[in-house]
mmCIF file of C-alpha atoms in Angstrom:
data_model
loop_
_atom_site.group_PDB
_atom_site.id
_atom_site.type_symbol
_atom_site.label_atom_id
_atom_site.label_comp_id
_atom_site.label_asym_id
_atom_site.label_seq_id
_atom_site.Cartn_x
_atom_site.Cartn_y
_atom_site.Cartn_z
ATOM 1 C CA MET A 1 24.853 21.832 42.023
ATOM 2 C CA SER A 2 21.449 20.752 43.520
ATOM 3 C CA LEU A 3 18.362 19.410 41.212
ATOM 4 C CA THR A 4 15.035 18.146 42.339
ATOM 5 C CA TRP A 5 13.388 15.070 40.668
ATOM 6 C CA GLY A 6 10.534 17.219 39.363
ATOM 7 C CA GLN A 7 12.986 19.023 37.225
ATOM 8 C CA VAL A 8 14.653 15.758 35.935
ATOM 9 C CA ALA A 9 11.159 14.320 35.060
ATOM 10 C CA ALA A 10 10.396 17.808 33.318
ATOM 11 C CA TRP A 11 13.635 18.001 31.486
ATOM 12 C CA ARG A 12 13.425 14.279 30.572
ATOM 13 C CA THR A 13 10.063 14.510 29.217
ATOM 14 C CA ARG A 14 10.911 17.257 26.777
ATOM 15 C CA ALA A 15 14.254 15.378 25.766
ATOM 16 C CA HIS A 16 12.124 12.478 24.950
ATOM 17 C CA SER A 17 9.511 14.298 22.765
ATOM 18 C CA LEU A 18 6.765 13.880 25.184
ATOM 19 C CA ASP A 19 5.783 17.278 25.765
ATOM 20 C CA VAL A 20 4.770 18.379 22.079
ATOM 21 C CA ARG A 21 4.353 15.907 19.244
ATOM 22 C CA ARG A 22 7.227 16.221 16.483
ATOM 23 C CA PRO A 23 6.235 16.682 12.912
ATOM 24 C CA ALA A 24 6.793 13.409 10.588
ATOM 25 C CA GLU A 25 9.961 14.812 8.856
ATOM 26 C CA ASP A 26 11.627 14.837 12.501
ATOM 27 C CA ALA A 27 11.126 11.162 12.988
ATOM 28 C CA LEU A 28 14.785 10.014 12.220
ATOM 29 C CA ASP A 29 15.931 12.578 14.634
ATOM 30 C CA VAL A 30 13.659 11.728 17.342
ATOM 31 C CA VAL A 31 15.191 7.875 16.979
ATOM 32 C CA ALA A 32 18.728 9.409 17.295
ATOM 33 C CA GLU A 33 17.702 11.586 20.392
ATOM 34 C CA LEU A 34 16.287 8.405 21.950
ATOM 35 C CA CYS A 35 19.424 6.302 21.476
ATOM 36 C CA GLY A 36 17.598 3.878 19.244
ATOM 37 C CA LEU A 37 14.157 2.244 19.488
ATOM 38 C CA HIS A 38 13.842 -0.737 21.509
ATOM 39 C CA ALA A 39 12.714 -3.627 19.138
ATOM 40 C CA GLN A 40 12.366 -6.817 20.983
ATOM 41 C CA LEU A 41 8.813 -6.104 19.807
ATOM 42 C CA MET A 42 8.522 -4.237 16.484
ATOM 43 C CA SER A 43 5.106 -3.319 17.462
ATOM 44 C CA SER A 44 6.487 -1.561 20.438
ATOM 45 C CA ALA A 45 9.276 0.152 18.323
ATOM 46 C CA ASP A 46 6.405 1.485 16.027
ATOM 47 C CA ALA A 47 4.384 2.856 19.027
ATOM 48 C CA THR A 48 7.352 4.551 20.820
ATOM 49 C CA LEU A 49 8.303 6.698 17.649
ATOM 50 C CA ARG A 50 4.146 7.326 17.298
ATOM 51 C CA ALA A 51 3.893 8.502 20.921
ATOM 52 C CA ARG A 52 6.410 11.243 19.795
ATOM 53 C CA VAL A 53 5.619 11.957 16.274
ATOM 54 C CA ASP A 54 2.375 12.986 14.477
ATOM 55 C CA GLY A 55 1.614 12.516 10.711
ATOM 56 C CA LEU A 56 3.493 9.066 10.040
ATOM 57 C CA PRO A 57 2.238 6.973 7.481
ATOM 58 C CA PRO A 58 1.151 3.258 8.557
ATOM 59 C CA ASP A 59 3.827 1.697 7.046
ATOM 60 C CA PHE A 60 6.781 3.913 8.115
ATOM 61 C CA VAL A 61 8.979 1.698 9.750
ATOM 62 C CA ASP A 62 8.840 -1.169 7.493
ATOM 63 C CA ASN A 63 9.795 1.359 4.607
ATOM 64 C CA ALA A 64 12.427 3.078 6.678
ATOM 65 C CA LEU A 65 14.149 -0.506 7.439
ATOM 66 C CA TRP A 66 13.494 -2.152 3.985
ATOM 67 C CA THR A 67 12.884 0.097 1.382
ATOM 68 C CA ASP A 68 14.373 3.373 2.111
ATOM 69 C CA ARG A 69 17.026 2.009 4.500
ATOM 70 C CA THR A 70 17.047 4.755 6.785
ATOM 71 C CA LEU A 71 16.820 2.763 10.046
ATOM 72 C CA VAL A 72 18.939 -0.338 10.643
ATOM 73 C CA LYS A 73 17.592 -3.092 13.063
ATOM 74 C CA THR A 74 20.531 -5.082 14.747
ATOM 75 C CA TRP A 75 21.374 -6.411 18.472
ATOM 76 C CA SER A 76 22.845 -3.336 20.303
ATOM 77 C CA MET A 77 23.347 -2.274 24.090
ATOM 78 C CA ARG A 78 23.156 -4.947 26.446
ATOM 79 C CA GLY A 79 22.564 -7.351 23.511
ATOM 80 C CA THR A 80 19.040 -6.180 23.075
ATOM 81 C CA LEU A 81 17.471 -5.625 19.327
ATOM 82 C CA HIS A 82 17.215 -1.941 18.607
ATOM 83 C CA LEU A 83 16.375 0.160 15.578
ATOM 84 C CA LEU A 84 18.976 2.863 14.918
ATOM 85 C CA PRO A 85 19.375 5.571 12.340
ATOM 86 C CA ALA A 86 21.332 4.210 9.585
ATOM 87 C CA ARG A 87 23.346 7.464 9.000
ATOM 88 C CA GLU A 88 24.829 6.733 12.379
ATOM 89 C CA TYR A 89 25.462 2.992 12.170
ATOM 90 C CA ALA A 90 29.103 3.620 12.240
ATOM 91 C CA LEU A 91 29.081 5.557 15.466
ATOM 92 C CA TRP A 92 26.873 2.731 17.334
ATOM 93 C CA GLN A 93 28.956 -0.252 15.786
ATOM 94 C CA ALA A 94 32.213 1.245 16.797
ATOM 95 C CA GLY A 95 30.797 1.336 20.432
ATOM 96 C CA PHE A 96 29.737 -2.375 20.023
ATOM 97 C CA ALA A 97 32.878 -3.229 18.826
ATOM 98 C CA THR A 98 34.326 -2.374 22.222
ATOM 99 C CA TYR A 99 32.222 -5.406 23.688
ATOM 100 C CA GLY A 100 34.380 -8.274 24.794
ATOM 101 C CA HIS A 101 32.587 -10.354 26.968
ATOM 102 C CA TYR A 102 31.741 -13.062 24.512
ATOM 103 C CA LEU A 103 35.545 -13.677 24.067
ATOM 104 C CA LYS A 104 36.051 -14.701 27.701
ATOM 105 C CA PRO A 105 36.378 -18.306 28.891
ATOM 106 C CA VAL A 106 33.307 -18.389 30.959
ATOM 107 C CA TRP A 107 31.100 -17.062 28.200
ATOM 108 C CA LEU A 108 32.769 -19.626 25.757
ATOM 109 C CA ARG A 109 31.820 -22.615 28.107
ATOM 110 C CA ASN A 110 28.637 -21.423 28.923
ATOM 111 C CA PHE A 111 27.982 -21.443 25.218
ATOM 112 C CA HIS A 112 29.598 -24.407 24.398
ATOM 113 C CA ILE A 113 32.073 -23.352 21.663
ATOM 114 C CA THR A 114 36.241 -22.575 21.595
ATOM 115 C CA ALA A 115 37.560 -19.440 20.758
ATOM 116 C CA GLU A 116 38.637 -20.926 17.413
ATOM 117 C CA GLU A 117 35.300 -21.866 16.717
ATOM 118 C CA LEU A 118 33.574 -18.935 17.418
ATOM 119 C CA GLN A 119 36.116 -17.006 15.206
ATOM 120 C CA ALA A 120 35.283 -19.146 12.407
ATOM 121 C CA LEU A 121 31.619 -18.725 12.761
ATOM 122 C CA LEU A 122 32.054 -15.121 12.679
ATOM 123 C CA ASP A 123 34.234 -14.950 9.546
ATOM 124 C CA GLY A 124 31.687 -17.464 7.994
ATOM 125 C CA VAL A 125 28.909 -15.353 8.563
ATOM 126 C CA SER A 126 30.810 -12.264 7.310
ATOM 127 C CA ASP A 127 31.593 -14.079 4.162
ATOM 128 C CA ALA A 128 28.253 -15.677 3.774
ATOM 129 C CA LEU A 129 26.423 -12.360 3.764
ATOM 130 C CA GLU A 130 28.441 -10.240 1.409
ATOM 131 C CA GLY A 131 26.188 -9.265 -1.216
ATOM 132 C CA ARG A 132 23.200 -11.512 0.029
ATOM 133 C CA VAL A 133 20.442 -11.418 2.090
ATOM 134 C CA LEU A 134 19.729 -15.005 3.869
ATOM 135 C CA THR A 135 17.403 -16.509 6.385
ATOM 136 C CA ARG A 136 18.628 -17.985 9.400
ATOM 137 C CA ALA A 137 18.425 -21.429 7.913
ATOM 138 C CA GLU A 138 20.168 -20.361 4.764
ATOM 139 C CA LEU A 139 22.831 -18.591 6.821
ATOM 140 C CA ALA A 140 23.304 -21.714 8.933
ATOM 141 C CA ASP A 141 23.644 -24.048 5.881
ATOM 142 C CA GLU A 142 26.285 -21.634 4.079
ATOM 143 C CA VAL A 143 28.462 -21.224 7.202
ATOM 144 C CA ALA A 144 27.983 -24.980 8.071
ATOM 145 C CA ARG A 145 29.606 -25.491 4.053
ATOM 146 C CA ARG A 146 32.353 -22.923 4.848
ATOM 147 C CA THR A 147 33.237 -24.178 8.196
ATOM 148 C CA SER A 148 31.910 -27.426 9.821
ATOM 149 C CA PRO A 149 28.113 -28.676 10.333
ATOM 150 C CA HIS A 150 28.842 -28.449 13.936
ATOM 151 C CA ILE A 151 29.389 -24.402 13.627
ATOM 152 C CA GLY A 152 26.480 -24.029 11.150
ATOM 153 C CA GLU A 153 24.155 -25.727 13.530
ATOM 154 C CA LYS A 154 24.804 -23.079 16.476
ATOM 155 C CA LEU A 155 23.270 -20.385 14.392
ATOM 156 C CA ARG A 156 19.965 -22.175 14.180
ATOM 157 C CA GLU A 157 19.390 -21.584 17.661
ATOM 158 C CA SER A 158 16.769 -18.955 18.120
ATOM 159 C CA TRP A 159 17.987 -16.413 20.849
ATOM 160 C CA GLY A 160 20.565 -15.609 18.438
ATOM 161 C CA ALA A 161 23.476 -16.042 20.924
ATOM 162 C CA TYR A 162 25.934 -16.353 18.587
ATOM 163 C CA LEU A 163 24.707 -14.124 16.011
ATOM 164 C CA LYS A 164 24.969 -11.067 18.592
ATOM 165 C CA PRO A 165 28.804 -10.975 18.615
ATOM 166 C CA ALA A 166 28.757 -10.970 14.461
ATOM 167 C CA SER A 167 26.268 -7.532 14.862
ATOM 168 C CA PHE A 168 28.795 -6.210 17.427
ATOM 169 C CA GLN A 169 31.606 -6.682 15.058
ATOM 170 C CA GLY A 170 29.659 -5.065 12.230
ATOM 171 C CA ARG A 171 29.487 -8.588 10.315
ATOM 172 C CA LEU A 172 25.637 -8.611 10.513
ATOM 173 C CA VAL A 173 22.272 -6.558 10.610
ATOM 174 C CA PHE A 174 18.920 -7.491 10.084
ATOM 175 C CA GLY A 175 17.780 -7.789 6.248
ATOM 176 C CA PRO A 176 13.972 -8.156 5.115
ATOM 177 C CA GLY A 177 12.413 -11.312 6.050
ATOM 178 C CA ASP A 178 10.701 -13.942 4.183
ATOM 179 C CA GLY A 179 7.198 -14.198 5.851
ATOM 180 C CA GLN A 180 7.668 -15.187 9.106
ATOM 181 C CA LEU A 181 11.029 -16.146 8.596
ATOM 182 C CA VAL A 182 13.753 -13.367 9.958
ATOM 183 C CA ALA A 183 17.018 -12.601 7.547
ATOM 184 C CA PHE A 184 20.115 -11.172 7.728
ATOM 185 C CA THR A 185 22.763 -9.266 5.661
ATOM 186 C CA ARG A 186 25.898 -7.427 5.969
ATOM 187 C CA PRO A 187 25.768 -3.901 6.900
ATOM 188 C CA ASP A 188 28.160 -3.123 4.074
ATOM 189 C CA THR A 189 25.901 -4.569 1.613
ATOM 190 C CA TRP A 190 22.940 -2.981 3.036
ATOM 191 C CA ILE A 191 23.819 0.802 3.894
ATOM 192 C CA GLU A 192 26.545 3.393 3.501
ATOM 193 C CA VAL A 193 28.382 2.518 6.620
ATOM 194 C CA GLY A 194 30.670 5.491 7.123
ATOM 195 C CA GLU A 195 33.750 6.286 8.892
ATOM 196 C CA PRO A 196 33.775 5.208 12.679
ATOM 197 C CA PRO A 197 34.783 7.950 15.211
ATOM 198 C CA SER A 198 38.106 7.001 17.640
ATOM 199 C CA ASP A 199 36.018 7.932 20.564
ATOM 200 C CA ALA A 200 32.659 6.218 20.024
ATOM 201 C CA VAL A 201 32.061 4.842 23.636
ATOM 202 C CA GLU A 202 32.484 8.476 24.690
ATOM 203 C CA GLN A 203 30.082 9.622 22.334
ATOM 204 C CA VAL A 204 27.471 7.068 23.291
ATOM 205 C CA ALA A 205 27.673 8.155 26.842
ATOM 206 C CA LEU A 206 26.924 11.646 25.854
ATOM 207 C CA ARG A 207 24.296 10.688 23.855
ATOM 208 C CA PHE A 208 23.052 8.541 27.050
ATOM 209 C CA PHE A 209 23.068 11.777 29.114
ATOM 210 C CA GLY A 210 21.304 13.497 26.140
ATOM 211 C CA GLN A 211 18.036 11.272 26.669
ATOM 212 C CA GLN A 212 18.587 10.208 30.536
ATOM 213 C CA GLY A 213 19.548 13.612 32.245
ATOM 214 C CA VAL A 214 21.085 12.491 35.242
ATOM 215 C CA ALA A 215 22.595 9.091 35.722
ATOM 216 C CA THR A 216 25.256 7.177 37.966
ATOM 217 C CA ARG A 217 28.170 5.117 36.908
ATOM 218 C CA GLU A 218 26.343 2.266 37.865
ATOM 219 C CA GLU A 219 22.967 3.370 35.658
ATOM 220 C CA PHE A 220 25.264 3.808 32.665
ATOM 221 C CA ALA A 221 27.105 0.781 33.062
ATOM 222 C CA ARG A 222 23.716 -1.271 33.180
ATOM 223 C CA TRP A 223 22.254 0.661 30.071
ATOM 224 C CA TRP A 224 25.482 -0.087 28.190
ATOM 225 C CA GLY A 225 25.772 -3.517 29.311
ATOM 226 C CA VAL A 226 29.131 -3.450 30.888
ATOM 227 C CA LYS A 227 30.534 -3.620 34.544
ATOM 228 C CA PRO A 228 30.136 -0.588 36.746
ATOM 229 C CA PRO A 229 34.289 -0.093 36.663
ATOM 230 C CA ASP A 230 33.993 -0.085 32.968
ATOM 231 C CA GLY A 231 31.296 2.588 33.332
ATOM 232 C CA GLY A 232 33.592 4.339 35.739
ATOM 233 C CA ARG A 233 36.262 4.494 33.068
ATOM 234 C CA VAL A 234 33.965 6.058 30.752
ATOM 235 C CA PHE A 235 33.033 8.660 33.009
ATOM 236 C CA LYS A 236 36.811 9.492 33.835
ATOM 237 C CA ALA A 237 37.253 10.033 29.969
ATOM 238 C CA LEU A 238 34.533 12.356 29.436
ATOM 239 C CA GLY A 239 36.469 14.646 32.051
ATOM 240 C CA ASP A 240 34.666 17.960 32.429
ATOM 241 C CA ARG A 241 32.223 17.080 29.958
ATOM 242 C CA ILE A 242 30.109 15.821 32.762
ATOM 243 C CA THR A 243 29.432 17.660 35.978
ATOM 244 C CA PRO A 244 28.422 16.018 39.524
ATOM 245 C CA VAL A 245 25.236 17.364 40.569
ATOM 246 C CA ASP A 246 22.839 16.552 43.800
ATOM 247 C CA VAL A 247 19.286 15.203 43.141
ATOM 248 C CA GLY A 248 17.108 14.936 46.132
ATOM 249 C CA GLY A 249 20.125 14.439 48.272
ATOM 250 C CA GLU A 250 21.727 11.682 46.105
ATOM 251 C CA PRO A 251 24.896 12.059 44.164
ATOM 252 C CA TYR A 252 24.588 11.834 40.382
ATOM 253 C CA TRP A 253 26.246 13.161 37.407
ATOM 254 C CA ALA A 254 24.954 15.211 34.246
ATOM 255 C CA ARG A 255 26.271 16.467 30.949
ATOM 256 C CA THR A 256 27.752 19.894 31.731
ATOM 257 C CA ASP A 257 26.215 21.748 28.896
ATOM 258 C CA LEU A 258 22.873 20.591 30.040
ATOM 259 C CA VAL A 259 22.961 21.493 33.600
ATOM 260 C CA ALA A 260 21.532 24.700 33.428
ATOM 261 C CA ALA A 261 18.617 23.582 31.121
ATOM 262 C CA LEU A 262 17.959 20.925 33.799
ATOM 263 C CA ARG A 263 17.958 23.407 36.781
ATOM 264 C CA GLU A 264 15.392 25.585 34.876
ATOM 265 C CA ALA A 265 13.293 22.913 33.456
ATOM 266 C CA GLU A 266 9.376 23.702 34.174
ATOM 267 C CA PRO A 267 6.833 21.117 34.734
ATOM 268 C CA VAL A 268 5.194 19.486 31.807
ATOM 269 C CA VAL A 269 1.379 19.091 31.628
ATOM 270 C CA GLY A 270 0.123 16.462 29.166
ATOM 271 C CA VAL A 271 -0.839 12.653 29.140
ATOM 272 C CA ARG A 272 0.817 9.954 26.862
ATOM 273 C CA LEU A 273 0.101 6.107 26.771
ATOM 274 C CA LEU A 274 3.560 4.754 26.161
ATOM 275 C CA PRO A 275 4.049 1.146 25.114
ATOM 276 C CA ALA A 276 5.959 -1.576 26.375
ATOM 277 C CA PHE A 277 9.559 -1.063 26.687
ATOM 278 C CA ASP A 278 9.387 2.493 25.702
ATOM 279 C CA GLN A 279 12.668 4.452 25.813
ATOM 280 C CA TYR A 280 11.624 6.618 28.753
ATOM 281 C CA VAL A 281 10.519 3.702 30.925
ATOM 282 C CA VAL A 282 13.719 2.001 29.857
ATOM 283 C CA ALA A 283 15.758 5.332 30.896
ATOM 284 C CA ALA A 284 13.864 5.349 34.409
ATOM 285 C CA THR A 285 14.792 1.867 35.546
ATOM 286 C CA ARG A 286 17.144 2.423 38.614
ATOM 287 C CA HIS A 287 15.413 5.372 39.732
ATOM 288 C CA ALA A 288 11.737 4.590 38.711
ATOM 289 C CA ALA A 289 10.590 5.367 42.136
ATOM 290 C CA HIS A 290 11.339 9.056 41.744
ATOM 291 C CA LEU A 291 9.460 9.165 38.599
ATOM 292 C CA LEU A 292 6.422 7.650 39.806
ATOM 293 C CA ASP A 293 3.009 9.178 40.552
ATOM 294 C CA GLY A 294 1.653 6.320 42.877
ATOM 295 C CA GLY A 295 1.897 2.754 42.465
ATOM 296 C CA SER A 296 5.541 0.886 42.914
ATOM 297 C CA PRO A 297 7.980 0.178 40.384
ATOM 298 C CA GLU A 298 7.004 -3.473 40.428
ATOM 299 C CA ARG A 299 3.594 -2.290 38.230
ATOM 300 C CA VAL A 300 5.880 -1.374 35.659
ATOM 301 C CA TYR A 301 9.306 -3.238 35.898
ATOM 302 C CA ARG A 302 7.905 -6.914 35.751
ATOM 303 C CA PRO A 303 9.678 -10.324 36.215
ATOM 304 C CA GLN A 304 11.682 -11.612 33.259
ATOM 305 C CA GLY A 305 12.462 -8.040 32.024
ATOM 306 C CA TRP A 306 9.223 -7.068 31.060
ATOM 307 C CA LEU A 307 8.448 -3.633 30.867
ATOM 308 C CA SER A 308 4.577 -2.616 30.891
ATOM 309 C CA PRO A 309 3.020 -0.084 28.830
ATOM 310 C CA VAL A 310 2.584 3.242 31.005
ATOM 311 C CA LEU A 311 0.275 5.737 31.493
ATOM 312 C CA LEU A 312 2.526 9.023 31.594
ATOM 313 C CA VAL A 313 0.859 12.271 33.163
ATOM 314 C CA ASP A 314 2.955 15.465 33.431
ATOM 315 C CA GLY A 315 6.151 13.520 32.956
ATOM 316 C CA ARG A 316 5.570 10.911 35.663
ATOM 317 C CA MET A 317 4.244 7.366 35.286
ATOM 318 C CA ALA A 318 1.102 7.477 36.551
ATOM 319 C CA GLY A 319 -0.609 4.145 35.866
ATOM 320 C CA VAL A 320 -0.257 1.181 33.231
ATOM 321 C CA TRP A 321 -2.572 0.042 30.517
ATOM 322 C CA SER A 322 -2.807 -2.743 28.132
ATOM 323 C CA GLN A 323 -5.080 -3.480 25.102
ATOM 324 C CA GLU A 324 -7.055 -6.245 23.487
ATOM 325 C CA ARG A 325 -8.850 -6.296 20.022
ATOM 326 C CA LYS A 326 -11.715 -8.309 19.119
ATOM 327 C CA GLY A 327 -12.830 -8.105 15.770
ATOM 328 C CA ARG A 328 -12.756 -4.409 14.617
ATOM 329 C CA ARG A 329 -12.927 -3.321 18.376
ATOM 330 C CA THR A 330 -10.223 -2.648 20.643
ATOM 331 C CA THR A 331 -10.437 -2.411 24.590
ATOM 332 C CA VAL A 332 -8.278 -0.138 26.269
ATOM 333 C CA THR A 333 -7.615 -0.966 30.141
ATOM 334 C CA VAL A 334 -6.298 1.724 32.185
ATOM 335 C CA GLU A 335 -4.860 1.084 35.626
ATOM 336 C CA PRO A 336 -4.091 4.682 37.145
ATOM 337 C CA PHE A 337 -1.950 4.705 40.476
ATOM 338 C CA ARG A 338 -4.128 7.278 41.756
ATOM 339 C CA SER A 339 -7.319 9.178 41.135
ATOM 340 C CA LEU A 340 -7.347 10.919 37.892
ATOM 341 C CA THR A 341 -8.770 14.564 37.530
ATOM 342 C CA ALA A 342 -11.521 14.895 35.282
ATOM 343 C CA LYS A 343 -9.239 16.837 32.741
ATOM 344 C CA GLU A 344 -6.691 14.041 32.917
ATOM 345 C CA ARG A 345 -9.457 11.610 32.027
ATOM 346 C CA ARG A 346 -10.516 13.265 29.122
ATOM 347 C CA ALA A 347 -6.757 13.466 27.968
ATOM 348 C CA VAL A 348 -6.367 9.795 28.457
ATOM 349 C CA LEU A 349 -9.635 9.064 26.100
ATOM 350 C CA ALA A 350 -7.875 11.533 23.591
ATOM 351 C CA GLU A 351 -5.030 9.607 23.614
ATOM 352 C CA VAL A 352 -6.880 6.570 23.188
ATOM 353 C CA THR A 353 -8.842 7.766 20.280
ATOM 354 C CA ARG A 354 -5.466 8.962 18.534
ATOM 355 C CA THR A 355 -4.208 5.425 18.794
ATOM 356 C CA ALA A 356 -7.107 3.682 18.069
ATOM 357 C CA GLU A 357 -10.022 4.337 15.078
ATOM 358 C CA SER A 358 -12.429 2.228 17.321
ATOM 359 C CA ALA A 359 -11.772 1.657 20.953
ATOM 360 C CA GLU A 360 -13.438 1.794 24.038
ATOM 361 C CA VAL A 361 -11.881 2.334 27.568
ATOM 362 C CA ALA A 362 -12.097 0.319 30.471
ATOM 363 C CA TRP A 363 -10.876 1.920 33.836
ATOM 364 C CA VAL A 364 -9.258 -0.193 36.591
ATOM 365 C CA GLY A 365 -9.220 2.061 40.102
#
């Protein structure tokens, strides 16, 4: 089966709801289809959703997290913060529970903790958060009281290295913060967790293909946060649910039930301003060169894992952009990788107007 990158780009644009915006009532479905919202920057998670969904109230994400509890914030694939639909938490957590890198001697040595101390920390976190929401400092104090000051002190470290294993094991999710202070609680305290599936990683892999279209085992392994041989074992377990395809002369895999749609995908016309760490951009990391319209991957995928905000034109990454707010005025700077047509420039201006009530555009190049 042979496909072109044009077909993949067109299919993926639709799969990411970047062709036609969805109504507000579809917001949680969109989050599920994207395999969550990247939430290292909460503003980016919100903007990722708004690039795809119309009519959301200004406080939609906050309400979904802390009032309605239809979204859950937690450390997820690759140890990266994501917002996930609460109704699907059991699926994702069952997948994360298969992670074992933090149990290996090299991890324990690098983070200066023994296996016994880590187990005590995990049990202490779980017990401390039962029925409660605690800030990081309160959680550290409580775990220190239940275990030892040495173990409790490790929870004060800002990067959350010792909290991630607790999240992977389903012992911790984020709770409503206290001002600028983050807070945590236990999943079964906060939401209806549900029954975890026995084939969670296989289901996650099928979800991955549902937003990715085509991928190699290495791409899946990188996205999921495991080594390529582990990704290969997942692909083997999927059996005939995935199919080998040729894309531009290179070997890939696709979900068998999506191959026909990929082959029949028609070009997409339209413009979107995607925020930093948008899921479309994350999904393209390893084959970004095929989805660019001018420019080079380094303009988008920058050092220290930073992903630039992207100008998407007809399903291709055609530039980068940034914004700066001064007072009541926002300046949006757009740097296209190629010359835009007059129609494309008007579409960019319409996107800017849509995202900012009072904005001006500065073009670079």
